[in-house]
Amino acid sequence: DAMVIQNPRYQVTQFGKPVTLSCSQTLNHNVMYWYQQKSSQAPKLLFHYYDKDFNNEADTPDNFQSRRPNTSFCFLDIRSPGLGDAAMYLCATSRDSHYEQYFGPGTRLTVT
Amino acid sequence: SQKIEQNSEALNIQEGKTATLTCNYTNYSPAYLQWYRQDPGRGPVFLLLIRENEKEKRKERLKVTFDTTLKQSLFHITASQPADSATYLCALPRLGGYQKVTFGTGTKLQVIP
């Protein structure tokens, strides 16, 4: 089945220790998104790619970076995680603008 | 600025009844609106999209209405079942954001057997 896969599902990292979260898709969608979601809050968009074009949200901290080496894969790098970065990180894809988004299961990040 | 409001209080209803969830928005006229379901610890799952020229859309036991005058969408689940218990999020296209949407905080629905 076509889908969005995120690895790992759970990630524990130490304060200040770089961490990378990964996302892959078999849908061949042009757009890939990274969201941060904290408890009882709306998913918050960090950045997205339209094909290879990277779009950063104005309020996304510099601590968060992303890479999309090809259509199928996208990575979220957190260079120096702080306690406030503990959250669920969601990857999503969309065929194009104004289409529905398909989400992965998320990666729960814990910072100790 | 664009604002989306969903009832933050949980909605508890009896199995078999119709659940109605509300999504209100301000300062904006979206071309469409989406509804998603999110289970605890999982990513949202797309349910329905309704466009501004559509008053109502149905999918099985789900019905969505879109009132651009009231700036409101209603999401109905008829003959609700305990398996419908989840958080339901509405999402609207971002002002000036070509491929982006803004999500509401969602309403948690609990269907009681």
Coordinates of N, CA and C in Angstrom, one line a residue:
Chain A
D1 N 0.8 -1.2 0.0 CA 0.0 0.0 0.0 C 0.9 1.3 0.0
A2 N 0.5 2.2 -0.8 CA 1.2 3.5 -0.8 C 1.0 4.2 0.6
M3 N 2.1 4.7 1.0 CA 2.0 5.3 2.4 C 3.2 6.2 2.7
V4 N 3.1 6.8 3.9 CA 4.1 7.7 4.4 C 4.7 7.0 5.7
I5 N 6.0 6.8 5.7 CA 6.7 6.1 6.8 C 7.6 7.0 7.5
Q6 N 7.5 6.9 8.8 CA 8.5 7.7 9.7 C 9.3 6.8 10.6
N7 N 10.5 7.1 10.6 CA 11.4 6.3 11.5 C 12.3 7.3 12.3
P8 N 12.6 6.9 13.5 CA 11.9 5.9 14.3 C 10.6 6.4 14.8
R9 N 9.8 5.6 15.4 CA 8.5 6.0 16.0 C 8.7 6.7 17.3
Y10 N 9.8 6.3 18.0 CA 10.1 7.0 19.3 C 11.6 7.2 19.3
Q11 N 11.9 8.4 19.7 CA 13.4 8.8 19.7 C 13.6 9.5 21.0
V12 N 14.7 9.1 21.7 CA 15.1 9.8 23.0 C 16.5 10.3 22.7
T13 N 16.7 11.6 23.0 CA 18.0 12.2 22.8 C 18.3 13.1 24.0
Q14 N 19.6 13.3 24.1 CA 20.0 14.2 25.2 C 20.0 15.6 24.9
F15 N 19.8 16.5 25.8 CA 19.8 17.9 25.6 C 21.1 18.3 24.9
G16 N 20.9 19.0 23.7 CA 22.1 19.4 23.0 C 22.6 18.4 22.0
K17 N 22.2 17.2 22.0 CA 22.7 16.2 21.1 C 21.9 16.1 19.8
P18 N 22.6 16.3 18.7 CA 21.9 16.4 17.4 C 21.1 15.1 17.2
V19 N 20.0 15.3 16.5 CA 19.1 14.1 16.2 C 18.5 14.3 14.8
T20 N 18.3 13.2 14.1 CA 17.7 13.2 12.8 C 16.5 12.3 12.7
L21 N 15.4 12.9 12.2 CA 14.2 12.1 12.0 C 14.0 11.9 10.5
S22 N 13.5 10.7 10.2 CA 13.4 10.5 8.7 C 11.9 10.2 8.3
C23 N 11.7 10.5 7.1 CA 10.4 10.3 6.5 C 10.5 9.8 5.1
S24 N 9.8 8.8 4.7 CA 9.8 8.3 3.3 C 8.3 8.1 2.8
Q25 N 8.2 8.3 1.5 CA 6.8 8.1 1.0 C 6.9 7.3 -0.3
T26 N 5.8 6.5 -0.5 CA 5.7 5.7 -1.7 C 4.6 6.3 -2.6
L27 N 4.1 7.5 -2.3 CA 3.0 8.1 -3.0 C 3.4 8.9 -4.2
N28 N 4.7 9.2 -4.3 CA 5.3 10.0 -5.4 C 4.7 11.4 -5.4
H29 N 4.4 11.9 -4.2 CA 3.8 13.3 -4.1 C 4.9 14.3 -4.2
N30 N 4.5 15.5 -4.8 CA 5.5 16.6 -5.0 C 5.8 17.3 -3.7
V31 N 4.8 17.4 -2.8 CA 5.0 18.2 -1.6 C 5.2 17.4 -0.4
M32 N 6.2 17.7 0.4 CA 6.4 17.1 1.7 C 6.5 18.1 2.8
Y33 N 5.9 17.8 4.0 CA 5.8 18.8 5.1 C 6.4 18.1 6.3
W34 N 6.9 19.0 7.2 CA 7.3 18.6 8.6 C 6.5 19.5 9.5
Y35 N 5.8 18.9 10.4 CA 5.0 19.6 11.5 C 5.5 19.1 12.8
Q36 N 5.4 20.1 13.8 CA 5.6 19.8 15.2 C 4.3 19.9 15.9
Q37 N 4.0 18.9 16.7 CA 2.7 18.9 17.5 C 2.9 18.6 18.9
K38 N 2.5 19.5 19.8 CA 2.6 19.3 21.2 C 1.2 19.0 21.7
S39 N 1.2 18.4 22.9 CA -0.1 17.9 23.5 C -1.2 18.9 23.4
S40 N -2.4 18.5 22.9 CA -3.6 19.3 22.8 C -3.4 20.5 21.9
Q41 N -2.4 20.6 21.1 CA -2.2 21.7 20.2 C -2.4 21.3 18.7
A42 N -2.6 22.3 17.9 CA -2.7 22.0 16.5 C -1.3 21.7 15.9
P43 N -1.2 20.8 14.9 CA 0.1 20.6 14.2 C 0.6 22.0 13.7
K44 N 1.9 22.2 14.0 CA 2.5 23.5 13.6 C 3.5 23.3 12.5
L45 N 3.3 23.9 11.4 CA 4.2 23.7 10.2 C 5.6 24.3 10.5
L46 N 6.6 23.4 10.3 CA 8.0 23.9 10.4 C 8.5 24.4 9.1
F47 N 8.4 23.5 8.1 CA 8.8 23.8 6.7 C 8.2 22.8 5.7
H48 N 8.3 23.1 4.4 CA 7.8 22.2 3.5 C 8.7 22.3 2.2
Y49 N 8.6 21.2 1.4 CA 9.3 21.2 0.1 C 8.2 21.1 -1.0
Y50 N 8.3 21.9 -2.0 CA 7.5 21.6 -3.2 C 8.6 21.1 -4.2
D51 N 8.6 19.9 -4.5 CA 9.6 19.2 -5.2 C 11.0 19.5 -4.5
K52 N 11.9 20.2 -5.2 CA 13.2 20.5 -4.5 C 13.2 21.9 -3.8
D53 N 12.1 22.6 -4.0 CA 12.1 24.0 -3.4 C 11.7 24.0 -2.0
F54 N 12.6 24.5 -1.2 CA 12.5 24.5 0.3 C 11.8 25.8 0.7
N55 N 10.8 25.6 1.6 CA 10.1 26.8 2.2 C 10.1 26.7 3.7
N56 N 10.7 27.6 4.3 CA 10.9 27.7 5.7 C 9.8 28.6 6.3
E57 N 9.2 28.2 7.4 CA 8.3 29.1 8.1 C 9.1 30.2 8.9
A58 N 8.5 31.4 8.9 CA 9.2 32.5 9.5 C 9.6 32.2 11.0
D59 N 8.7 31.5 11.7 CA 9.0 31.3 13.1 C 9.6 30.0 13.4
T60 N 10.1 29.3 12.4 CA 10.8 28.0 12.7 C 12.2 28.3 13.2
P61 N 12.6 27.8 14.4 CA 14.0 28.2 14.9 C 15.1 27.6 14.0
D62 N 16.2 28.3 14.0 CA 17.3 27.9 13.1 C 17.9 26.6 13.5
N63 N 17.6 26.1 14.7 CA 17.9 24.8 15.2 C 17.4 23.7 14.4
F64 N 16.3 24.0 13.7 CA 15.7 23.0 12.8 C 16.1 23.1 11.4
Q65 N 16.5 22.0 10.8 CA 16.9 22.0 9.4 C 16.3 20.8 8.7
S66 N 16.3 20.9 7.4 CA 15.7 19.8 6.7 C 16.4 19.5 5.4
R67 N 16.3 18.3 4.9 CA 16.9 17.9 3.7 C 15.9 17.0 2.9
R68 N 15.9 17.2 1.6 CA 15.1 16.3 0.8 C 16.0 15.8 -0.4
P69 N 16.7 14.7 -0.2 CA 17.6 14.3 -1.2 C 17.0 13.8 -2.5
N70 N 15.8 13.3 -2.4 CA 15.0 12.9 -3.6 C 13.5 12.9 -3.3
T71 N 12.7 12.6 -4.3 CA 11.3 12.7 -4.1 C 10.8 11.9 -2.9
S72 N 11.4 10.7 -2.6 CA 10.8 9.8 -1.7 C 11.2 10.1 -0.2
F73 N 12.3 10.8 0.0 CA 12.8 10.9 1.4 C 12.9 12.4 1.8
C74 N 12.7 12.6 3.1 CA 12.9 13.9 3.7 C 13.3 13.7 5.1
F75 N 14.3 14.5 5.5 CA 14.8 14.4 6.9 C 14.6 15.7 7.7
L76 N 14.4 15.5 8.9 CA 14.4 16.7 9.9 C 15.6 16.6 10.8
D77 N 16.4 17.6 10.8 CA 17.6 17.6 11.7 C 17.4 18.6 12.8
I78 N 17.5 18.2 14.0 CA 17.5 19.2 15.1 C 18.9 19.2 15.7
R79 N 19.5 20.4 15.5 CA 21.0 20.5 15.7 C 21.4 20.4 17.2
S80 N 20.6 21.1 18.0 CA 20.9 21.1 19.4 C 19.5 21.1 20.2
P81 N 19.0 19.9 20.4 CA 17.6 19.8 21.0 C 17.6 20.4 22.4
G82 N 16.5 21.2 22.6 CA 16.3 21.7 24.0 C 15.1 21.0 24.5
L83 N 14.8 21.1 25.8 CA 13.7 20.5 26.4 C 12.4 20.9 25.8
G84 N 12.3 22.1 25.3 CA 11.1 22.6 24.6 C 10.9 22.0 23.2
D85 N 11.8 21.2 22.7 CA 11.6 20.6 21.4 C 11.0 19.2 21.6
A86 N 10.8 18.7 22.8 CA 10.1 17.5 23.0 C 8.7 17.6 22.4
A87 N 8.3 16.7 21.5 CA 7.0 16.8 20.8 C 6.8 15.6 19.9
M88 N 5.7 15.6 19.3 CA 5.5 14.6 18.2 C 5.8 15.4 16.9
Y89 N 6.6 14.7 16.0 CA 7.0 15.3 14.7 C 6.3 14.5 13.7
L90 N 5.6 15.2 12.9 CA 4.7 14.6 11.8 C 5.2 15.0 10.4
C91 N 5.4 14.0 9.6 CA 5.7 14.2 8.2 C 4.4 14.0 7.4
A92 N 4.2 14.8 6.4 CA 3.0 14.7 5.6 C 3.4 14.9 4.1
T93 N 2.6 14.4 3.2 CA 2.8 14.6 1.8 C 1.5 15.1 1.1
S94 N 1.6 15.7 0.0 CA 0.4 16.1 -0.7 C 0.8 16.1 -2.2
R95 N -0.2 15.7 -3.0 CA 0.0 15.6 -4.5 C 0.5 16.9 -5.0
D96 N -0.2 18.0 -4.6 CA 0.1 19.3 -5.1 C -0.7 20.3 -4.2
S97 N -0.7 21.5 -4.6 CA -1.3 22.5 -3.9 C -2.8 22.2 -3.8
H98 N -3.4 22.6 -2.7 CA -4.9 22.5 -2.5 C -5.4 21.1 -2.5
Y99 N -4.5 20.1 -2.2 CA -5.0 18.7 -2.1 C -4.8 18.3 -0.7
E100 N -5.5 17.2 -0.3 CA -5.4 16.7 1.0 C -4.0 16.2 1.3
Q101 N -3.7 16.2 2.7 CA -2.4 15.8 3.1 C -2.4 14.4 3.7
Y102 N -1.4 13.6 3.4 CA -1.3 12.2 4.0 C -0.2 12.2 5.0
F103 N -0.5 11.9 6.2 CA 0.4 11.9 7.3 C 1.1 10.6 7.6
G104 N 2.3 10.6 8.1 CA 2.9 9.4 8.6 C 2.4 9.3 10.1
P105 N 2.9 8.2 10.7 CA 2.5 7.9 12.1 C 3.1 8.8 13.1
G106 N 4.1 9.6 12.7 CA 4.8 10.5 13.7 C 6.0 9.9 14.4
T107 N 6.9 10.7 14.8 CA 8.0 10.3 15.7 C 7.8 11.1 17.0
R108 N 7.8 10.4 18.1 CA 7.7 11.0 19.4 C 9.1 11.3 19.9
L109 N 9.5 12.5 20.0 CA 10.8 12.9 20.5 C 10.8 13.3 22.0
T110 N 11.7 12.6 22.7 CA 11.9 13.0 24.1 C 13.3 13.5 24.3
V111 N 13.4 14.6 25.0 CA 14.7 15.2 25.3 C 15.0 15.1 26.8
T112 N 16.1 14.5 27.1 CA 16.4 14.3 28.5 C 17.6 15.2 29.0
Chain B
S1 N -5.4 38.7 11.6 CA -4.7 37.6 11.0 C -5.8 36.4 11.0
Q2 N -5.5 35.5 10.2 CA -6.3 34.3 10.0 C -6.5 33.5 11.4
K3 N -7.7 33.2 11.7 CA -7.9 32.5 13.0 C -8.9 31.4 12.8
I4 N -8.6 30.2 13.4 CA -9.5 29.1 13.3 C -9.9 28.7 14.8
E5 N -11.2 28.5 15.0 CA -11.7 28.1 16.3 C -12.4 26.8 16.3
Q6 N -12.0 25.9 17.1 CA -12.8 24.6 17.3 C -13.0 24.5 18.8
N7 N -14.1 23.9 19.1 CA -14.5 23.8 20.5 C -13.4 23.0 21.2
S8 N -12.7 23.6 22.2 CA -11.6 22.8 22.8 C -12.1 21.8 23.9
E9 N -13.4 22.0 24.3 CA -13.9 21.1 25.2 C -14.3 19.8 24.5
A10 N -14.1 18.7 25.2 CA -14.5 17.4 24.6 C -16.0 17.3 24.5
L11 N -16.4 16.6 23.4 CA -17.8 16.3 23.2 C -18.1 14.9 23.5
N12 N -19.0 14.6 24.4 CA -19.3 13.3 24.8 C -20.8 13.0 24.3
I13 N -20.9 11.9 23.5 CA -22.3 11.6 23.1 C -22.5 10.1 23.2
Q14 N -23.8 9.8 23.2 CA -24.2 8.4 23.3 C -24.1 7.7 22.0
E15 N -23.7 6.5 22.0 CA -23.6 5.7 20.8 C -25.0 5.7 20.0
G16 N -24.9 5.8 18.7 CA -26.1 5.9 17.9 C -26.6 7.3 17.6
K17 N -26.2 8.3 18.4 CA -26.6 9.6 18.2 C -25.7 10.3 17.1
T18 N -26.2 11.5 16.7 CA -25.4 12.2 15.7 C -24.5 13.2 16.5
A19 N -23.2 13.1 16.1 CA -22.2 14.1 16.7 C -22.1 15.2 15.7
T20 N -22.0 16.5 16.3 CA -21.8 17.7 15.4 C -20.7 18.5 16.0
L21 N -19.7 18.7 15.2 CA -18.5 19.4 15.6 C -18.4 20.7 14.7
T22 N -17.9 21.8 15.3 CA -17.9 23.1 14.7 C -16.5 23.6 14.4
C23 N -16.4 24.2 13.3 CA -15.1 24.9 13.0 C -15.5 26.3 12.5
N24 N -15.0 27.3 13.2 CA -15.3 28.7 12.9 C -14.0 29.4 12.5
Y25 N -14.1 30.3 11.6 CA -12.9 31.0 11.1 C -13.2 32.5 10.9
T26 N -12.1 33.3 11.0 CA -12.3 34.7 10.9 C -11.2 35.3 10.0
N27 N -11.5 36.5 9.5 CA -10.5 37.4 8.8 C -10.1 36.7 7.5
Y28 N -11.1 36.1 6.7 CA -10.5 35.3 5.7 C -11.7 34.6 4.9
S29 N -11.5 34.3 3.7 CA -12.5 33.6 2.9 C -11.8 32.5 2.2
P30 N -11.7 31.3 2.8 CA -11.0 30.2 2.2 C -11.7 29.6 1.0
A31 N -11.0 29.1 0.0 CA -11.5 28.4 -1.1 C -12.0 27.0 -0.8
Y32 N -11.5 26.5 0.3 CA -12.0 25.1 0.7 C -11.7 24.9 2.2
L33 N -12.1 23.8 2.7 CA -11.9 23.5 4.1 C -11.8 22.0 4.1
Q34 N -10.9 21.5 5.0 CA -10.6 20.1 5.1 C -10.9 19.6 6.6
W35 N -11.3 18.4 6.7 CA -11.5 17.8 8.0 C -10.6 16.5 8.1
Y36 N -10.0 16.4 9.3 CA -9.1 15.2 9.5 C -9.5 14.6 10.9
R37 N -9.1 13.3 11.0 CA -9.3 12.6 12.2 C -7.9 12.3 12.8
Q38 N -7.7 12.5 14.1 CA -6.5 12.1 14.7 C -6.7 11.2 15.9
D39 N -6.1 10.0 15.9 CA -6.1 9.2 17.1 C -4.9 9.5 18.0
P40 N -5.0 9.2 19.3 CA -3.9 9.5 20.2 C -2.6 8.8 19.7
G41 N -1.5 9.6 19.6 CA -0.2 9.1 19.3 C -0.1 8.8 17.8
R42 N -1.0 9.3 17.0 CA -0.9 9.0 15.5 C -1.0 10.2 14.7
G43 N -0.7 10.2 13.4 CA -0.8 11.3 12.6 C -2.3 11.5 12.1
P44 N -2.7 12.7 11.8 CA -4.0 12.9 11.3 C -4.3 12.1 10.0
V45 N -5.6 11.8 9.8 CA -6.0 11.1 8.6 C -7.1 11.9 7.9
F46 N -6.9 12.2 6.7 CA -7.8 13.0 5.9 C -9.2 12.3 5.8
L47 N -10.2 13.2 6.0 CA -11.6 12.6 5.9 C -12.3 13.2 4.7
L48 N -12.5 14.5 4.7 CA -13.3 15.2 3.6 C -12.7 16.6 3.3
L49 N -12.9 17.0 2.1 CA -12.6 18.4 1.7 C -13.9 18.9 1.1
I50 N -14.3 20.2 1.4 CA -15.4 20.8 0.9 C -15.0 22.2 0.3
R51 N -15.4 22.5 -0.8 CA -15.1 23.7 -1.5 C -16.1 24.8 -1.2
E52 N -15.7 26.1 -1.5 CA -16.5 27.2 -1.1 C -17.9 27.2 -1.9
N53 N -17.9 26.6 -3.0 CA -19.1 26.6 -3.8 C -20.0 25.4 -3.5
E54 N -19.6 24.6 -2.5 CA -20.4 23.4 -2.1 C -21.0 23.7 -0.8
K55 N -22.2 23.5 -0.6 CA -22.9 23.7 0.6 C -22.7 22.5 1.6
E56 N -22.7 21.3 1.0 CA -22.7 20.1 1.8 C -21.9 19.0 1.0
K57 N -21.3 18.2 1.8 CA -20.6 17.0 1.2 C -20.8 15.8 2.2
R58 N -21.0 14.6 1.6 CA -21.2 13.4 2.4 C -20.2 12.3 2.0
K59 N -19.9 11.5 3.0 CA -19.1 10.3 2.8 C -19.6 9.3 3.8
E60 N -20.3 8.3 3.4 CA -20.8 7.3 4.3 C -21.6 8.0 5.5
R61 N -21.1 7.8 6.7 CA -21.9 8.4 7.9 C -21.4 9.8 8.2
L62 N -20.5 10.4 7.4 CA -20.0 11.7 7.6 C -20.7 12.7 6.7
K63 N -20.9 13.9 7.2 CA -21.5 15.0 6.5 C -20.8 16.3 6.9
V64 N -20.4 17.1 5.9 CA -19.8 18.4 6.2 C -20.6 19.5 5.5
T65 N -20.8 20.6 6.2 CA -21.4 21.7 5.6 C -20.4 22.9 5.7
F66 N -20.6 23.8 4.8 CA -19.7 25.0 4.7 C -20.5 26.2 4.4
D67 N -20.6 27.1 5.4 CA -21.4 28.3 5.3 C -20.4 29.5 5.3
T68 N -20.2 30.0 4.1 CA -19.2 31.1 3.9 C -19.7 32.4 4.5
T69 N -21.0 32.5 4.7 CA -21.6 33.7 5.3 C -21.3 33.8 6.8
L70 N -21.6 32.6 7.4 CA -21.3 32.5 8.8 C -19.9 32.2 9.1
K71 N -19.1 31.9 8.1 CA -17.7 31.6 8.3 C -17.6 30.4 9.2
Q72 N -18.3 29.3 8.8 CA -18.4 28.2 9.7 C -18.5 26.9 8.9
S73 N -17.9 25.8 9.4 CA -18.2 24.5 8.9 C -18.6 23.6 10.0
L74 N -19.6 22.8 9.7 CA -20.1 21.8 10.7 C -19.8 20.4 10.1
F75 N -19.3 19.5 11.1 CA -18.9 18.2 10.7 C -19.9 17.3 11.5
H76 N -20.6 16.4 10.8 CA -21.6 15.5 11.5 C -21.2 14.1 11.3
I77 N -21.3 13.3 12.3 CA -21.2 11.9 12.2 C -22.5 11.3 12.7
T78 N -23.2 10.6 11.8 CA -24.5 10.0 12.1 C -24.3 8.6 12.7
A79 N -25.2 8.1 13.4 CA -25.2 6.8 14.0 C -23.8 6.5 14.6
S80 N -23.4 7.4 15.5 CA -22.0 7.3 16.0 C -21.7 6.0 16.7
Q81 N -20.4 5.6 16.6 CA -20.0 4.4 17.2 C -18.8 4.7 18.1
P82 N -18.5 3.8 19.1 CA -17.3 4.1 20.0 C -16.0 4.2 19.1
A83 N -16.0 3.5 18.0 CA -14.8 3.6 17.1 C -14.6 5.0 16.5
D84 N -15.6 5.8 16.6 CA -15.5 7.2 16.1 C -14.8 8.1 17.1
S85 N -14.6 7.6 18.3 CA -13.9 8.4 19.3 C -12.5 8.8 18.8
A86 N -12.2 10.1 18.8 CA -10.9 10.6 18.3 C -11.0 12.1 18.4
T87 N -9.9 12.7 18.0 CA -9.9 14.2 17.9 C -10.1 14.5 16.4
Y88 N -11.0 15.5 16.1 CA -11.2 15.9 14.7 C -10.8 17.3 14.5
L89 N -9.9 17.5 13.5 CA -9.3 18.7 13.2 C -9.8 19.3 11.9
C90 N -10.1 20.6 11.9 CA -10.4 21.2 10.6 C -9.1 21.9 10.1
A91 N -9.0 22.1 8.8 CA -7.8 22.8 8.3 C -8.2 23.7 7.1
L92 N -7.7 24.9 7.0 CA -8.0 25.8 6.0 C -6.7 26.2 5.3
P93 N -6.8 26.5 4.0 CA -5.6 27.0 3.3 C -5.1 28.2 3.9
R94 N -3.7 28.3 3.9 CA -3.1 29.5 4.6 C -3.2 30.7 3.7
L95 N -3.5 31.8 4.3 CA -3.5 33.1 3.5 C -2.2 33.3 2.9
G96 N -2.1 33.4 1.6 CA -0.9 33.7 0.9 C 0.0 32.5 0.9
G97 N -0.4 31.3 1.4 CA 0.5 30.2 1.4 C 0.1 29.1 0.4
Y98 N 0.7 29.0 -0.6 CA 0.3 28.3 -1.8 C 0.0 26.8 -1.5
Q99 N 0.9 26.2 -0.8 CA 0.7 24.7 -0.6 C 0.5 24.4 0.9
K100 N 0.1 25.4 1.7 CA 0.0 25.2 3.1 C -1.4 25.4 3.7
V101 N -1.7 24.7 4.7 CA -2.9 24.8 5.5 C -2.6 25.1 6.9
T102 N -3.6 25.7 7.6 CA -3.5 25.9 9.0 C -4.5 25.0 9.7
F103 N -4.1 24.3 10.7 CA -5.0 23.4 11.4 C -5.6 24.1 12.6
G104 N -6.8 23.7 12.9 CA -7.4 24.0 14.2 C -6.8 23.1 15.3
T105 N -7.1 23.4 16.5 CA -6.6 22.6 17.6 C -7.4 21.3 17.8
G106 N -8.6 21.2 17.1 CA -9.3 20.0 17.2 C -10.3 19.9 18.3
T107 N -11.3 19.1 18.1 CA -12.3 18.8 19.2 C -12.2 17.3 19.4
K108 N -12.1 16.9 20.7 CA -12.1 15.5 21.0 C -13.5 15.0 21.2
L109 N -13.8 13.9 20.5 CA -15.1 13.3 20.5 C -15.0 12.0 21.3
Q110 N -15.9 11.8 22.2 CA -15.9 10.5 22.9 C -17.3 10.0 22.7
V111 N -17.4 8.8 22.1 CA -18.7 8.1 21.9 C -18.9 7.1 23.0
I112 N -19.9 7.2 23.8 CA -20.1 6.3 25.0 C -21.0 5.2 24.6
P113 N -20.6 3.9 24.8 CA -21.5 2.8 24.5 C -22.8 2.8 25.3

